[in-house]
Amino acid sequence: MNPFESARNIAHMLLEKYERKNITNSIIADEVENIFLMKGFETLKKDELISQLEADFEVYSKEATLLVAEDVMPWLYDVKSKINPELWNRYKLYMNKKDSSFPMDTIDDITDKILDRCVNPKTKGRWDRRGMVVGNVQSGKTANYTGLINKATDAGYKLIIVIAGIHNSLRAQTQNRIDEGFIGRDSSDFILRQRNHKIGVGAYKSETEIYSFTSSDGKGDFNRSIATRINVPIGGQSPTVLVIKKQKSILENLILWLNNFASEDENNDRKIFDVPLLLIDDEADNASVNSGTEFEPKTINRLIRTLLNLFNQNTFIGYTATPYANIFIPSSWSENLETMVKDVRLKVGEDLFPRDFIVNIPPPSNYVGAVQVFGYDNDDFDEEFEGLNIIRSIKDQDPLFPIRIKSIKITDDKDELPDDVPSSLKKAVKSFILTCAIRRLRGQEKKHNSMLVHVALYVAWIDRVAWLLNEIMRDYKMQIRSGQGNLMTELKDLFENDFIPTTDNVVDNISYNDPKIKQHTWTEVKSVLIDAVTKIEVRSVHGTKDTRKLEYHNIEDIDYSLYEKNGMSVIAVGGNRLSRGITLEGLSVSYYLRATRLYDSLMQMGRWFGYRPGYVDLCRLYTTEQLINWYKHITLATEEMKADFENMSAQNKTPSQYQLKIRTHPGMAAINRLKITSAGKMRDHQVINVGYSGDTKQTFIFNKDKNVIKNNYKCFSSLIKDIPNPLIQEKNRLLWKSIPATNVINFLLTYQQDYHDLETICKYIEKQSNQNKLDKWNIAVILNSSKKVKAKDKSIHGLETLVHEFQLKDTKIIGGLPARSFDDGTKELSVKNGKNAILDKRARMIDLEFDSNLPSEKEIKQKRKDAQTPLLVLVPFDPRISPDLDKKVPLIGFGIIIPELPNEIKIEFAARPFSSEFDYSQEDDDTDDE
């Protein structure tokens, strides 16, 4: 670690004594002064260190969103004082030492929330829990579930199984991280050579000895003979862990070995009793989801379910950044379904739908994800989000890299393979050389640098492209060393015409502060080019190990740990092995042509997402215009899906209750149309169209935070003051007609709440308004004309009605405040008897005229449809409904009613089958007689 990073780490440790929210720039500056009293830091630039620390503490993370089944009861905080968190504490110390700026407080909070939704491992009897954690591609899921595993083991889980993807490279990479972050020793040294080589958390004292039945060796997947030789009982004093591939033979061998510990229960089913199992399924959308039928499930799905069903106490958590397939898992499954595992008959058990909880982890503010890279266009709502200027469109891939590549084996005639690469790929390589050089100028000369090249799946193609790139790199290295040829001129042109303006664009548009991003001169870059380019090597990444049939022989797995001291610079040429799970450290330049039409596969191939401290402006993605448009669409669909999660959570919905949905792709021709996931995984999905025609949205839960209440009252006051005086001004109501939609939109956008997607509603209104629909609104304020409060809540019933002064456009009025019966919680007020309680029948017809005093609901809806007039109803509630509220500030509720619209443009979604809930209204507690 260089002196700057050491000083940064020490500063973070010194600042731990403060609450993060209380850390100011002056506090940071004071602690930095203490660092410069220490030896070894005298030559550092104090201003640079302060700027970096200020940027570190500007990074923030939103709260995780939770969808939890009603029968999942919290337990962790009741027993936390009795849990010895020794494993978690040493993991926290290790991560802080490794990178003190890593957001361990956020990991701590989120893993507590996840563990609290798992079953308490001390619970007696049978239990089965199914959950899912949704993260973002390359956002730190492994660090999250490693933290969870430590906490779960502290709490009493005895067996941990991590299913880590379908490739050896990913499994070995995950095992390394579990070794470092959980076990504390090199698993390969321990299992293969019986040496206790401490690594990672092993540097910190712990009374708990953890044993692994798998190792980080390339052949260290589960093996029954090795597990038998280790001879550590599962469920004993020492916790045990396995990191395995998602592969048929591995899962079968594990099930057969575990079956030795099972006995028959009262139903003659094989069960392992009282060994609390935590099974983490990394990349849970890949291979785990059943694309078969209820009675003939696919192999991996069947075997994971069989494995879980062997235990009478188990918690299953699927981790994924692309949960598109998981939300379509049907709830139905056959209780009697059995399977043969080799020669043993076992019950299959329940499917893997996360019925008990879904946790959505928002990325921190310095995460560079799909929104930042691609942006998106939402034509339905005239919405556009522009990504960073780091994408370069490829137009010259044909004929060298055709769109459709014929199947070819490494033993076939090589005539079908290219004899050169497109100019765009050469330009991408030059960009990588410049990136490696500039990172050196920014003090990152010992950091890893990676370039991804993904043009085909076939090994013969990967082999040829790697060979060609290696020859190109030979030439480039020679030209840079000698100063001969055109390369230096080309690099200078690329730097001045691409890198300089892109850095300016990124600095102006990233949402976080990164003091390392700055401009450099060509003279500076040129001075480090030789050192930068000399380190770069080309690796071919595929499954073939027999080099006799290959043109390019540098095929070793990319192991960054071997280069920790000085960093590795690599151009990785590959296919599937680069597209799922495996992390390319310091990835900056990607050249990507592979065209799949599945949302989940495309997003997982986006290895360019993640954290890019000090070099996001140097990143480049070279790809086709079609793929850029596809990614923009998937980004939009994903953002909408996660907004749905938040909406579900806000309404306290469970995964099973709410209709999870994903926007479909509008491509007209089948060849250009994306699919959410494979057809088999969506066999039970429905197609639904979403709009707000004829819809009603109302506040039904209110945040009691005084700042929120004051803000919402201010929004209400601004609205009624900005519009003309009401046409109708009575004791029990105020009514305005034909108010421009912009006034309503402004109110909704500034009103603070967590239970409706007001931004989408506003964009919908704006979209319709552009078509001369919903452009004029009626607005009503409900008042209380009674002398005394009439409410079911005894604490306020019978009190004198509270009157309030309202400032209108040109006058002031005095009106009585309505009251309601609320459930008064610690942080929220909720309307009793359902979410549609504040708009009673009187409110829904307040701006309409009828011959009858008692029109039916059908007549009210028809009248509004005929008038084509939307309505905003505002209710300033009596603040005495809760002792926690400021008695001078009314609690503002609202409802919007949209008439049925002719020719409404709806948005199409694919959705999980769902039965909608009964929608009802509550009558008003106040009366308008008097």
PDB file of N, CA and C in Angstrom, residues 805-849:
ATOM      1  N   GLU A 805     -56.574  29.098   9.639  1.00  0.00           N
ATOM      2  CA  GLU A 805     -56.619  30.182   8.665  1.00  0.00           C
ATOM      3  C   GLU A 805     -55.880  29.749   7.395  1.00  0.00           C
ATOM      4  N   PHE A 806     -56.543  29.898   6.256  1.00  0.00           N
ATOM      5  CA  PHE A 806     -55.968  29.529   4.974  1.00  0.00           C
ATOM      6  C   PHE A 806     -55.767  30.782   4.123  1.00  0.00           C
ATOM      7  N   GLN A 807     -54.584  30.945   3.568  1.00  0.00           N
ATOM      8  CA  GLN A 807     -54.287  32.075   2.688  1.00  0.00           C
ATOM      9  C   GLN A 807     -54.559  31.666   1.247  1.00  0.00           C
ATOM     10  N   LEU A 808     -55.535  32.312   0.621  1.00  0.00           N
ATOM     11  CA  LEU A 808     -55.834  32.055  -0.778  1.00  0.00           C
ATOM     12  C   LEU A 808     -55.160  33.115  -1.638  1.00  0.00           C
ATOM     13  N   LYS A 809     -55.508  33.170  -2.904  1.00  0.00           N
ATOM     14  CA  LYS A 809     -54.848  34.093  -3.834  1.00  0.00           C
ATOM     15  C   LYS A 809     -54.981  35.545  -3.377  1.00  0.00           C
ATOM     16  N   ASP A 810     -56.224  35.969  -3.087  1.00  0.00           N
ATOM     17  CA  ASP A 810     -56.465  37.379  -2.753  1.00  0.00           C
ATOM     18  C   ASP A 810     -57.157  37.566  -1.409  1.00  0.00           C
ATOM     19  N   THR A 811     -57.296  36.476  -0.652  1.00  0.00           N
ATOM     20  CA  THR A 811     -58.045  36.593   0.599  1.00  0.00           C
ATOM     21  C   THR A 811     -57.624  35.498   1.566  1.00  0.00           C
ATOM     22  N   LYS A 812     -58.071  35.625   2.792  1.00  0.00           N
ATOM     23  CA  LYS A 812     -57.872  34.598   3.809  1.00  0.00           C
ATOM     24  C   LYS A 812     -59.227  34.061   4.243  1.00  0.00           C
ATOM     25  N   ILE A 813     -59.286  32.783   4.570  1.00  0.00           N
ATOM     26  CA  ILE A 813     -60.529  32.219   5.085  1.00  0.00           C
ATOM     27  C   ILE A 813     -60.221  31.391   6.321  1.00  0.00           C
ATOM     28  N   ILE A 814     -61.256  31.203   7.135  1.00  0.00           N
ATOM     29  CA  ILE A 814     -61.150  30.343   8.320  1.00  0.00           C
ATOM     30  C   ILE A 814     -61.990  29.106   8.057  1.00  0.00           C
ATOM     31  N   GLY A 815     -61.412  27.916   8.273  1.00  0.00           N
ATOM     32  CA  GLY A 815     -62.147  26.675   8.040  1.00  0.00           C
ATOM     33  C   GLY A 815     -61.823  25.638   9.093  1.00  0.00           C
ATOM     34  N   GLY A 816     -62.778  24.746   9.339  1.00  0.00           N
ATOM     35  CA  GLY A 816     -62.570  23.670  10.300  1.00  0.00           C
ATOM     36  C   GLY A 816     -61.759  22.540   9.695  1.00  0.00           C
ATOM     37  N   LEU A 817     -60.917  21.913  10.503  1.00  0.00           N
ATOM     38  CA  LEU A 817     -60.060  20.823  10.029  1.00  0.00           C
ATOM     39  C   LEU A 817     -60.748  19.473  10.234  1.00  0.00           C
ATOM     40  N   PRO A 818     -60.817  18.657   9.196  1.00  0.00           N
ATOM     41  CA  PRO A 818     -61.396  17.310   9.344  1.00  0.00           C
ATOM     42  C   PRO A 818     -60.529  16.437  10.253  1.00  0.00           C
ATOM     43  N   ALA A 819     -61.147  15.431  10.828  1.00  0.00           N
ATOM     44  CA  ALA A 819     -60.423  14.450  11.634  1.00  0.00           C
ATOM     45  C   ALA A 819     -60.743  13.061  11.107  1.00  0.00           C
ATOM     46  N   ARG A 820     -59.893  12.115  11.424  1.00  0.00           N
ATOM     47  CA  ARG A 820     -60.096  10.715  11.038  1.00  0.00           C
ATOM     48  C   ARG A 820     -59.641   9.828  12.185  1.00  0.00           C
ATOM     49  N   SER A 821     -59.986   8.592  12.090  1.00  0.00           N
ATOM     50  CA  SER A 821     -59.480   7.592  13.024  1.00  0.00           C
ATOM     51  C   SER A 821     -58.250   6.956  12.409  1.00  0.00           C
ATOM     52  N   PHE A 822     -57.096   7.163  13.031  1.00  0.00           N
ATOM     53  CA  PHE A 822     -55.831   6.644  12.532  1.00  0.00           C
ATOM     54  C   PHE A 822     -55.239   5.630  13.512  1.00  0.00           C
ATOM     55  N   ASP A 823     -54.467   4.719  12.958  1.00  0.00           N
ATOM     56  CA  ASP A 823     -53.589   3.900  13.794  1.00  0.00           C
ATOM     57  C   ASP A 823     -52.314   4.697  13.997  1.00  0.00           C
ATOM     58  N   ASP A 824     -51.979   4.980  15.251  1.00  0.00           N
ATOM     59  CA  ASP A 824     -50.847   5.851  15.572  1.00  0.00           C
ATOM     60  C   ASP A 824     -49.628   5.014  15.915  1.00  0.00           C
ATOM     61  N   GLY A 825     -48.698   4.903  14.950  1.00  0.00           N
ATOM     62  CA  GLY A 825     -47.481   4.132  15.169  1.00  0.00           C
ATOM     63  C   GLY A 825     -46.336   5.007  15.639  1.00  0.00           C
ATOM     64  N   THR A 826     -45.169   4.391  15.769  1.00  0.00           N
ATOM     65  CA  THR A 826     -43.992   5.120  16.248  1.00  0.00           C
ATOM     66  C   THR A 826     -43.571   6.207  15.271  1.00  0.00           C
ATOM     67  N   LYS A 827     -43.551   5.864  13.982  1.00  0.00           N
ATOM     68  CA  LYS A 827     -43.075   6.804  12.978  1.00  0.00           C
ATOM     69  C   LYS A 827     -44.138   7.191  11.966  1.00  0.00           C
ATOM     70  N   GLU A 828     -45.280   6.473  11.955  1.00  0.00           N
ATOM     71  CA  GLU A 828     -46.277   6.702  10.907  1.00  0.00           C
ATOM     72  C   GLU A 828     -47.683   6.690  11.476  1.00  0.00           C
ATOM     73  N   LEU A 829     -48.543   7.390  10.786  1.00  0.00           N
ATOM     74  CA  LEU A 829     -49.991   7.317  11.000  1.00  0.00           C
ATOM     75  C   LEU A 829     -50.580   6.577   9.814  1.00  0.00           C
ATOM     76  N   SER A 830     -51.451   5.626  10.065  1.00  0.00           N
ATOM     77  CA  SER A 830     -52.088   4.913   8.964  1.00  0.00           C
ATOM     78  C   SER A 830     -53.599   4.950   9.143  1.00  0.00           C
ATOM     79  N   VAL A 831     -54.303   5.205   8.041  1.00  0.00           N
ATOM     80  CA  VAL A 831     -55.758   5.286   8.082  1.00  0.00           C
ATOM     81  C   VAL A 831     -56.333   3.905   8.366  1.00  0.00           C
ATOM     82  N   LYS A 832     -57.228   3.821   9.299  1.00  0.00           N
ATOM     83  CA  LYS A 832     -57.827   2.533   9.639  1.00  0.00           C
ATOM     84  C   LYS A 832     -58.648   1.981   8.474  1.00  0.00           C
ATOM     85  N   ASN A 833     -58.689   0.682   8.414  1.00  0.00           N
ATOM     86  CA  ASN A 833     -59.585  -0.034   7.492  1.00  0.00           C
ATOM     87  C   ASN A 833     -59.262   0.165   6.028  1.00  0.00           C
ATOM     88  N   GLY A 834     -57.996   0.370   5.690  1.00  0.00           N
ATOM     89  CA  GLY A 834     -57.649   0.307   4.277  1.00  0.00           C
ATOM     90  C   GLY A 834     -57.053   1.573   3.709  1.00  0.00           C
ATOM     91  N   LYS A 835     -56.408   1.391   2.591  1.00  0.00           N
ATOM     92  CA  LYS A 835     -55.645   2.483   2.002  1.00  0.00           C
ATOM     93  C   LYS A 835     -56.519   3.539   1.341  1.00  0.00           C
ATOM     94  N   ASN A 836     -57.782   3.250   1.029  1.00  0.00           N
ATOM     95  CA  ASN A 836     -58.624   4.206   0.299  1.00  0.00           C
ATOM     96  C   ASN A 836     -59.551   4.973   1.242  1.00  0.00           C
ATOM     97  N   ALA A 837     -59.052   5.267   2.452  1.00  0.00           N
ATOM     98  CA  ALA A 837     -59.956   5.784   3.462  1.00  0.00           C
ATOM     99  C   ALA A 837     -60.212   7.276   3.385  1.00  0.00           C
ATOM    100  N   ILE A 838     -59.322   8.084   2.806  1.00  0.00           N
ATOM    101  CA  ILE A 838     -59.527   9.527   2.930  1.00  0.00           C
ATOM    102  C   ILE A 838     -60.481  10.091   1.884  1.00  0.00           C
ATOM    103  N   LEU A 839     -60.731   9.369   0.810  1.00  0.00           N
ATOM    104  CA  LEU A 839     -61.694   9.838  -0.192  1.00  0.00           C
ATOM    105  C   LEU A 839     -62.997   9.065  -0.039  1.00  0.00           C
ATOM    106  N   ASP A 840     -63.923   9.638   0.702  1.00  0.00           N
ATOM    107  CA  ASP A 840     -65.230   9.007   0.816  1.00  0.00           C
ATOM    108  C   ASP A 840     -66.067   9.373  -0.416  1.00  0.00           C
ATOM    109  N   LYS A 841     -67.290   8.940  -0.426  1.00  0.00           N
ATOM    110  CA  LYS A 841     -68.152   9.157  -1.592  1.00  0.00           C
ATOM    111  C   LYS A 841     -68.364  10.643  -1.850  1.00  0.00           C
ATOM    112  N   ARG A 842     -68.517  11.406  -0.771  1.00  0.00           N
ATOM    113  CA  ARG A 842     -68.714  12.850  -0.914  1.00  0.00           C
ATOM    114  C   ARG A 842     -67.531  13.492  -1.630  1.00  0.00           C
ATOM    115  N   ALA A 843     -66.315  13.064  -1.273  1.00  0.00           N
ATOM    116  CA  ALA A 843     -65.120  13.640  -1.872  1.00  0.00           C
ATOM    117  C   ALA A 843     -65.004  13.279  -3.342  1.00  0.00           C
ATOM    118  N   ARG A 844     -65.392  12.046  -3.683  1.00  0.00           N
ATOM    119  CA  ARG A 844     -65.230  11.585  -5.059  1.00  0.00           C
ATOM    120  C   ARG A 844     -66.197  12.248  -6.033  1.00  0.00           C
ATOM    121  N   MET A 845     -67.279  12.861  -5.513  1.00  0.00           N
ATOM    122  CA  MET A 845     -68.253  13.525  -6.385  1.00  0.00           C
ATOM    123  C   MET A 845     -68.336  15.019  -6.117  1.00  0.00           C
ATOM    124  N   ILE A 846     -67.351  15.569  -5.402  1.00  0.00           N
ATOM    125  CA  ILE A 846     -67.439  16.941  -4.883  1.00  0.00           C
ATOM    126  C   ILE A 846     -67.527  17.994  -5.980  1.00  0.00           C
ATOM    127  N   ASP A 847     -67.016  17.680  -7.171  1.00  0.00           N
ATOM    128  CA  ASP A 847     -67.025  18.661  -8.266  1.00  0.00           C
ATOM    129  C   ASP A 847     -68.055  18.336  -9.334  1.00  0.00           C
ATOM    130  N   LEU A 848     -68.884  17.336  -9.084  1.00  0.00           N
ATOM    131  CA  LEU A 848     -69.862  16.903 -10.080  1.00  0.00           C
ATOM    132  C   LEU A 848     -71.273  17.244  -9.616  1.00  0.00           C
ATOM    133  N   GLU A 849     -72.200  17.415 -10.559  1.00  0.00           N
ATOM    134  CA  GLU A 849     -73.594  17.720 -10.228  1.00  0.00           C
ATOM    135  C   GLU A 849     -74.489  16.570 -10.661  1.00  0.00           C
TER     136      GLU A 849
END
